[in-house]
mmCIF file with all atom_site columns, C-alpha atoms in Angstrom:
data_model
loop_
_atom_site.group_PDB
_atom_site.id
_atom_site.type_symbol
_atom_site.label_atom_id
_atom_site.label_alt_id
_atom_site.label_comp_id
_atom_site.label_asym_id
_atom_site.label_entity_id
_atom_site.label_seq_id
_atom_site.pdbx_PDB_ins_code
_atom_site.Cartn_x
_atom_site.Cartn_y
_atom_site.Cartn_z
_atom_site.occupancy
_atom_site.B_iso_or_equiv
_atom_site.pdbx_formal_charge
_atom_site.auth_seq_id
_atom_site.auth_comp_id
_atom_site.auth_asym_id
_atom_site.auth_atom_id
_atom_site.pdbx_PDB_model_num
ATOM 1   C CA . MET A 1 1   ? 28.290  -0.847  -18.454 1.00 51.00 ? 142 MET A CA 1
ATOM 2   C CA . ASN A 1 2   ? 27.971  -4.139  -16.641 1.00 52.00 ? 143 ASN A CA 1
ATOM 3   C CA . ASP A 1 3   ? 26.258  -6.871  -18.666 1.00 53.00 ? 144 ASP A CA 1
ATOM 4   C CA . ILE A 1 4   ? 25.644  -9.237  -15.759 1.00 56.00 ? 145 ILE A CA 1
ATOM 5   C CA . ALA A 1 5   ? 22.105  -10.487 -16.150 1.00 52.00 ? 146 ALA A CA 1
ATOM 6   C CA . THR A 1 6   ? 19.954  -10.685 -13.076 1.00 48.00 ? 147 THR A CA 1
ATOM 7   C CA . PRO A 1 7   ? 18.061  -13.929 -12.758 1.00 51.00 ? 148 PRO A CA 1
ATOM 8   C CA . PRO A 1 8   ? 14.422  -13.579 -13.770 1.00 52.00 ? 149 PRO A CA 1
ATOM 9   C CA . ILE A 1 9   ? 11.904  -13.620 -10.983 1.00 58.00 ? 150 ILE A CA 1
ATOM 10  C CA . ALA A 1 10  ? 9.416   -16.456 -11.399 1.00 63.00 ? 151 ALA A CA 1
ATOM 11  C CA . SER A 1 11  ? 5.869   -15.297 -11.896 1.00 71.00 ? 152 SER A CA 1
ATOM 12  C CA . LEU A 1 12  ? 3.669   -15.963 -8.880  1.00 82.00 ? 153 LEU A CA 1
ATOM 13  C CA . GLU A 1 13  ? 0.064   -15.155 -9.746  1.00 89.00 ? 154 GLU A CA 1
ATOM 14  C CA . GLU A 1 14  ? -2.357  -15.242 -6.834  1.00 90.00 ? 155 GLU A CA 1
ATOM 15  C CA . SER A 1 15  ? -5.913  -14.225 -6.113  1.00 93.00 ? 156 SER A CA 1
ATOM 16  C CA . LEU A 1 16  ? -6.039  -10.542 -5.172  1.00 94.00 ? 157 LEU A CA 1
ATOM 17  C CA . PRO A 1 17  ? -8.671  -11.030 -2.425  1.00 95.00 ? 158 PRO A CA 1
ATOM 18  C CA . GLU A 1 18  ? -6.563  -13.803 -0.856  1.00 93.00 ? 159 GLU A CA 1
ATOM 19  C CA . ILE A 1 19  ? -3.462  -11.585 -0.853  1.00 93.00 ? 160 ILE A CA 1
ATOM 20  C CA . LEU A 1 20  ? -5.379  -8.680  0.643   1.00 95.00 ? 161 LEU A CA 1
ATOM 21  C CA . MET A 1 21  ? -6.741  -10.888 3.427   1.00 94.00 ? 162 MET A CA 1
ATOM 22  C CA . ARG A 1 22  ? -3.195  -11.977 4.265   1.00 92.00 ? 163 ARG A CA 1
ATOM 23  C CA . LEU A 1 23  ? -2.273  -8.290  4.473   1.00 93.00 ? 164 LEU A CA 1
ATOM 24  C CA . VAL A 1 24  ? -5.230  -7.758  6.819   1.00 95.00 ? 165 VAL A CA 1
ATOM 25  C CA . SER A 1 25  ? -3.888  -10.543 9.041   1.00 93.00 ? 166 SER A CA 1
ATOM 26  C CA . GLU A 1 26  ? -0.410  -8.994  9.075   1.00 92.00 ? 167 GLU A CA 1
ATOM 27  C CA . LEU A 1 27  ? -1.859  -5.572  9.964   1.00 95.00 ? 168 LEU A CA 1
ATOM 28  C CA . HIS A 1 28  ? -3.772  -7.094  12.886  1.00 96.00 ? 169 HIS A CA 1
ATOM 29  C CA . ASP A 1 29  ? -0.521  -8.738  14.033  1.00 93.00 ? 170 ASP A CA 1
ATOM 30  C CA . ILE A 1 30  ? 1.257   -5.386  13.846  1.00 94.00 ? 171 ILE A CA 1
ATOM 31  C CA . ALA A 1 31  ? -1.487  -3.690  15.869  1.00 96.00 ? 172 ALA A CA 1
ATOM 32  C CA . TYR A 1 32  ? -1.245  -6.424  18.507  1.00 95.00 ? 173 TYR A CA 1
ATOM 33  C CA . LEU A 1 33  ? 2.540   -6.109  18.719  1.00 93.00 ? 174 LEU A CA 1
ATOM 34  C CA . ILE A 1 34  ? 2.338   -2.319  19.064  1.00 94.00 ? 175 ILE A CA 1
ATOM 35  C CA . GLU A 1 35  ? -0.385  -2.637  21.688  1.00 94.00 ? 176 GLU A CA 1
ATOM 36  C CA . ARG A 1 36  ? 1.861   -4.864  23.816  1.00 93.00 ? 177 ARG A CA 1
ATOM 37  C CA . VAL A 1 37  ? 4.409   -2.030  24.159  1.00 91.00 ? 178 VAL A CA 1
ATOM 38  C CA . GLU A 1 38  ? 2.213   0.285   26.245  1.00 88.00 ? 179 GLU A CA 1
ATOM 39  C CA . PRO A 1 39  ? 1.860   -1.892  29.375  1.00 89.00 ? 180 PRO A CA 1
ATOM 40  C CA . GLN A 1 40  ? 5.576   -2.647  29.239  1.00 89.00 ? 181 GLN A CA 1
ATOM 41  C CA . LEU A 1 41  ? 6.397   1.059   29.228  1.00 88.00 ? 182 LEU A CA 1
ATOM 42  C CA . ILE A 1 42  ? 4.123   1.636   32.217  1.00 86.00 ? 183 ILE A CA 1
ATOM 43  C CA . GLU A 1 43  ? 5.689   -1.325  34.034  1.00 88.00 ? 184 GLU A CA 1
ATOM 44  C CA . ILE A 1 44  ? 9.206   -0.018  33.377  1.00 88.00 ? 185 ILE A CA 1
ATOM 45  C CA . GLY A 1 45  ? 8.410   3.618   34.159  1.00 85.00 ? 186 GLY A CA 1
ATOM 46  C CA . GLY A 1 46  ? 5.934   3.014   36.953  1.00 83.00 ? 187 GLY A CA 1
ATOM 47  C CA . GLN A 1 47  ? 2.761   5.002   37.513  1.00 81.00 ? 188 GLN A CA 1
ATOM 48  C CA . ASP A 1 48  ? 4.801   8.227   37.529  1.00 84.00 ? 189 ASP A CA 1
ATOM 49  C CA . ILE A 1 49  ? 5.127   7.875   33.758  1.00 86.00 ? 190 ILE A CA 1
ATOM 50  C CA . LEU A 1 50  ? 1.462   8.885   33.530  1.00 84.00 ? 191 LEU A CA 1
ATOM 51  C CA . GLN A 1 51  ? 2.292   12.260  35.138  1.00 88.00 ? 192 GLN A CA 1
ATOM 52  C CA . SER A 1 52  ? 4.740   13.315  32.421  1.00 87.00 ? 193 SER A CA 1
ATOM 53  C CA . PRO A 1 53  ? 3.180   15.193  29.475  1.00 90.00 ? 194 PRO A CA 1
ATOM 54  C CA . ASP A 1 54  ? 5.862   13.859  27.116  1.00 90.00 ? 195 ASP A CA 1
ATOM 55  C CA . SER A 1 55  ? 5.253   10.282  28.259  1.00 88.00 ? 196 SER A CA 1
ATOM 56  C CA . MET A 1 56  ? 1.507   10.748  27.814  1.00 89.00 ? 197 MET A CA 1
ATOM 57  C CA . LYS A 1 57  ? 2.110   11.927  24.236  1.00 92.00 ? 198 LYS A CA 1
ATOM 58  C CA . VAL A 1 58  ? 4.126   8.767   23.567  1.00 90.00 ? 199 VAL A CA 1
ATOM 59  C CA . LEU A 1 59  ? 1.390   6.553   25.053  1.00 91.00 ? 200 LEU A CA 1
ATOM 60  C CA . GLN A 1 60  ? -1.264  8.400   23.042  1.00 93.00 ? 201 GLN A CA 1
ATOM 61  C CA . GLY A 1 61  ? 0.895   7.906   19.932  1.00 94.00 ? 202 GLY A CA 1
ATOM 62  C CA . ILE A 1 62  ? 0.971   4.180   20.614  1.00 94.00 ? 203 ILE A CA 1
ATOM 63  C CA . ASP A 1 63  ? -2.816  4.132   20.920  1.00 94.00 ? 204 ASP A CA 1
ATOM 64  C CA . LEU A 1 64  ? -3.164  6.103   17.688  1.00 96.00 ? 205 LEU A CA 1
ATOM 65  C CA . ALA A 1 65  ? -0.786  3.752   15.846  1.00 96.00 ? 206 ALA A CA 1
ATOM 66  C CA . VAL A 1 66  ? -2.894  0.767   16.966  1.00 96.00 ? 207 VAL A CA 1
ATOM 67  C CA . GLN A 1 67  ? -6.136  2.482   15.931  1.00 97.00 ? 208 GLN A CA 1
ATOM 68  C CA . LYS A 1 68  ? -4.755  3.470   12.520  1.00 97.00 ? 209 LYS A CA 1
ATOM 69  C CA . THR A 1 69  ? -3.328  0.011   11.861  1.00 97.00 ? 210 THR A CA 1
ATOM 70  C CA . ARG A 1 70  ? -6.626  -1.675  12.758  1.00 97.00 ? 211 ARG A CA 1
ATOM 71  C CA . GLY A 1 71  ? -8.538  0.929   10.729  1.00 97.00 ? 212 GLY A CA 1
ATOM 72  C CA . ILE A 1 72  ? -6.444  0.231   7.626   1.00 97.00 ? 213 ILE A CA 1
ATOM 73  C CA . ALA A 1 73  ? -6.933  -3.518  8.170   1.00 97.00 ? 214 ALA A CA 1
ATOM 74  C CA . GLU A 1 74  ? -10.713 -3.090  8.400   1.00 97.00 ? 215 GLU A CA 1
ATOM 75  C CA . PHE A 1 75  ? -10.757 -0.845  5.325   1.00 97.00 ? 216 PHE A CA 1
ATOM 76  C CA . ILE A 1 76  ? -8.834  -3.419  3.268   1.00 97.00 ? 217 ILE A CA 1
ATOM 77  C CA . ASP A 1 77  ? -11.010 -6.227  4.664   1.00 96.00 ? 218 ASP A CA 1
ATOM 78  C CA . THR A 1 78  ? -14.186 -4.383  3.673   1.00 97.00 ? 219 THR A CA 1
ATOM 79  C CA . ILE A 1 79  ? -13.148 -3.497  0.128   1.00 97.00 ? 220 ILE A CA 1
ATOM 80  C CA . THR A 1 80  ? -11.777 -7.005  -0.413  1.00 96.00 ? 221 THR A CA 1
ATOM 81  C CA . GLY A 1 81  ? -15.341 -8.335  -0.171  1.00 94.00 ? 222 GLY A CA 1
ATOM 82  C CA . THR A 1 82  ? -16.192 -6.481  -3.383  1.00 95.00 ? 223 THR A CA 1
ATOM 83  C CA . ILE A 1 83  ? -13.273 -7.834  -5.435  1.00 96.00 ? 224 ILE A CA 1
ATOM 84  C CA . PRO A 1 84  ? -13.988 -10.868 -7.629  1.00 95.00 ? 225 PRO A CA 1
ATOM 85  C CA . ASP A 1 85  ? -12.029 -14.001 -6.615  1.00 92.00 ? 226 ASP A CA 1
ATOM 86  C CA . ASP A 1 86  ? -10.763 -14.485 -10.155 1.00 94.00 ? 227 ASP A CA 1
ATOM 87  C CA . TRP A 1 87  ? -8.758  -11.237 -10.108 1.00 95.00 ? 228 TRP A CA 1
ATOM 88  C CA . THR A 1 88  ? -5.107  -12.186 -9.851  1.00 93.00 ? 229 THR A CA 1
ATOM 89  C CA . VAL A 1 89  ? -1.863  -10.306 -9.481  1.00 90.00 ? 230 VAL A CA 1
ATOM 90  C CA . ASP A 1 90  ? 1.788   -11.300 -9.760  1.00 89.00 ? 231 ASP A CA 1
ATOM 91  C CA . VAL A 1 91  ? 3.279   -10.932 -6.269  1.00 87.00 ? 232 VAL A CA 1
ATOM 92  C CA . SER A 1 92  ? 6.781   -12.231 -7.025  1.00 86.00 ? 233 SER A CA 1
ATOM 93  C CA . THR A 1 93  ? 8.472   -8.804  -7.200  1.00 84.00 ? 234 THR A CA 1
ATOM 94  C CA . ALA A 1 94  ? 6.629   -7.490  -4.139  1.00 83.00 ? 235 ALA A CA 1
ATOM 95  C CA . LEU A 1 95  ? 7.546   -10.586 -2.105  1.00 84.00 ? 236 LEU A CA 1
ATOM 96  C CA . SER A 1 96  ? 11.194  -10.231 -3.051  1.00 84.00 ? 237 SER A CA 1
ATOM 97  C CA . LEU A 1 97  ? 11.182  -6.792  -1.386  1.00 83.00 ? 238 LEU A CA 1
ATOM 98  C CA . VAL A 1 98  ? 9.874   -8.063  1.970   1.00 80.00 ? 239 VAL A CA 1
ATOM 99  C CA . LYS A 1 99  ? 12.895  -8.413  4.240   1.00 81.00 ? 240 LYS A CA 1
ATOM 100 C CA . LEU A 1 100 ? 11.371  -10.186 7.261   1.00 78.00 ? 241 LEU A CA 1
ATOM 101 C CA . ALA A 1 101 ? 11.435  -13.914 6.530   1.00 77.00 ? 242 ALA A CA 1
ATOM 102 C CA . ASP A 1 102 ? 8.442   -14.714 8.767   1.00 74.00 ? 243 ASP A CA 1
ATOM 103 C CA . MET A 1 103 ? 6.303   -12.059 7.099   1.00 75.00 ? 244 MET A CA 1
ATOM 104 C CA . GLN A 1 104 ? 7.446   -13.115 3.637   1.00 73.00 ? 245 GLN A CA 1
ATOM 105 C CA . LYS A 1 105 ? 6.399   -16.714 4.394   1.00 76.00 ? 246 LYS A CA 1
ATOM 106 C CA . ALA A 1 106 ? 3.029   -15.574 5.751   1.00 74.00 ? 247 ALA A CA 1
ATOM 107 C CA . LEU A 1 107 ? 2.336   -13.453 2.681   1.00 75.00 ? 248 LEU A CA 1
ATOM 108 C CA . ALA A 1 108 ? 3.585   -16.079 0.212   1.00 76.00 ? 249 ALA A CA 1
ATOM 109 C CA . ASN A 1 109 ? 2.145   -19.273 1.666   1.00 68.00 ? 250 ASN A CA 1
ATOM 110 C CA . GLY A 1 110 ? -1.400  -18.254 2.317   1.00 61.00 ? 251 GLY A CA 1
ATOM 111 C CA . LEU A 1 111 ? -1.110  -18.260 6.115   1.00 53.00 ? 252 LEU A CA 1
ATOM 112 C CA . ARG A 1 112 ? -3.713  -15.952 7.520   1.00 50.00 ? 253 ARG A CA 1
ATOM 113 C CA . HIS A 1 113 ? -5.200  -17.695 10.511  1.00 48.00 ? 254 HIS A CA 1
ATOM 114 C CA . GLY A 1 114 ? -3.844  -16.752 13.902  1.00 53.00 ? 255 GLY A CA 1
ATOM 115 C CA . HIS A 1 115 ? -0.694  -14.738 14.283  1.00 51.00 ? 256 HIS A CA 1
ATOM 116 C CA . SER A 1 116 ? 1.973   -14.928 11.626  1.00 49.00 ? 257 SER A CA 1
ATOM 117 C CA . GLN A 1 117 ? 4.530   -13.361 13.931  1.00 50.00 ? 258 GLN A CA 1
ATOM 118 C CA . PRO A 1 118 ? 6.246   -15.683 16.401  1.00 51.00 ? 259 PRO A CA 1
ATOM 119 C CA . LEU A 1 119 ? 4.793   -14.045 19.504  1.00 49.00 ? 260 LEU A CA 1
ATOM 120 C CA . SER A 1 120 ? 6.417   -16.585 21.822  1.00 52.00 ? 261 SER A CA 1
ATOM 121 C CA . LYS A 1 121 ? 10.026  -15.782 20.891  1.00 49.00 ? 262 LYS A CA 1
ATOM 122 C CA . ALA A 1 122 ? 12.277  -15.238 23.861  1.00 46.00 ? 263 ALA A CA 1
ATOM 123 C CA . ALA A 1 123 ? 13.360  -11.703 24.678  1.00 45.00 ? 264 ALA A CA 1
ATOM 124 C CA . GLY A 1 124 ? 16.439  -10.810 22.723  1.00 46.00 ? 265 GLY A CA 1
ATOM 125 C CA . ASP A 1 125 ? 15.575  -12.927 19.671  1.00 49.00 ? 266 ASP A CA 1
ATOM 126 C CA . PHE A 1 126 ? 15.622  -10.931 16.468  1.00 44.00 ? 267 PHE A CA 1
ATOM 127 C CA . ASP A 1 127 ? 16.121  -11.314 12.723  1.00 47.00 ? 268 ASP A CA 1
ATOM 128 C CA . PHE A 1 128 ? 19.153  -9.900  10.939  1.00 43.00 ? 269 PHE A CA 1
ATOM 129 C CA . PHE A 1 129 ? 18.260  -8.269  7.651   1.00 37.00 ? 270 PHE A CA 1
#
């Protein structure tokens, strides 16, 4: 057995309602990013894409994904209003599992106004995991 000790993760206690509101912001960002795909698909495929039953299923799936994402965000937003501000949770382990650096920063630093995703990145920019 290997006795190499893993470094302990520092405790990072934060207000549960504040964390949930940051999640709500991220979910709204995700919905917005998904929503931007549909017009691009129509632009690439032209109006003929609307005649294909398979293409219509894909476009309807995009709409459903946006609706579900926004619905989950609204659900979390609504229940968060009933949680006392003094309830805290340790988010250090959960944050260590988030692979996207921009999302990890948004969830860790309390950013929840505007978009946390860099929506102005040039085409072709991406993050390696």
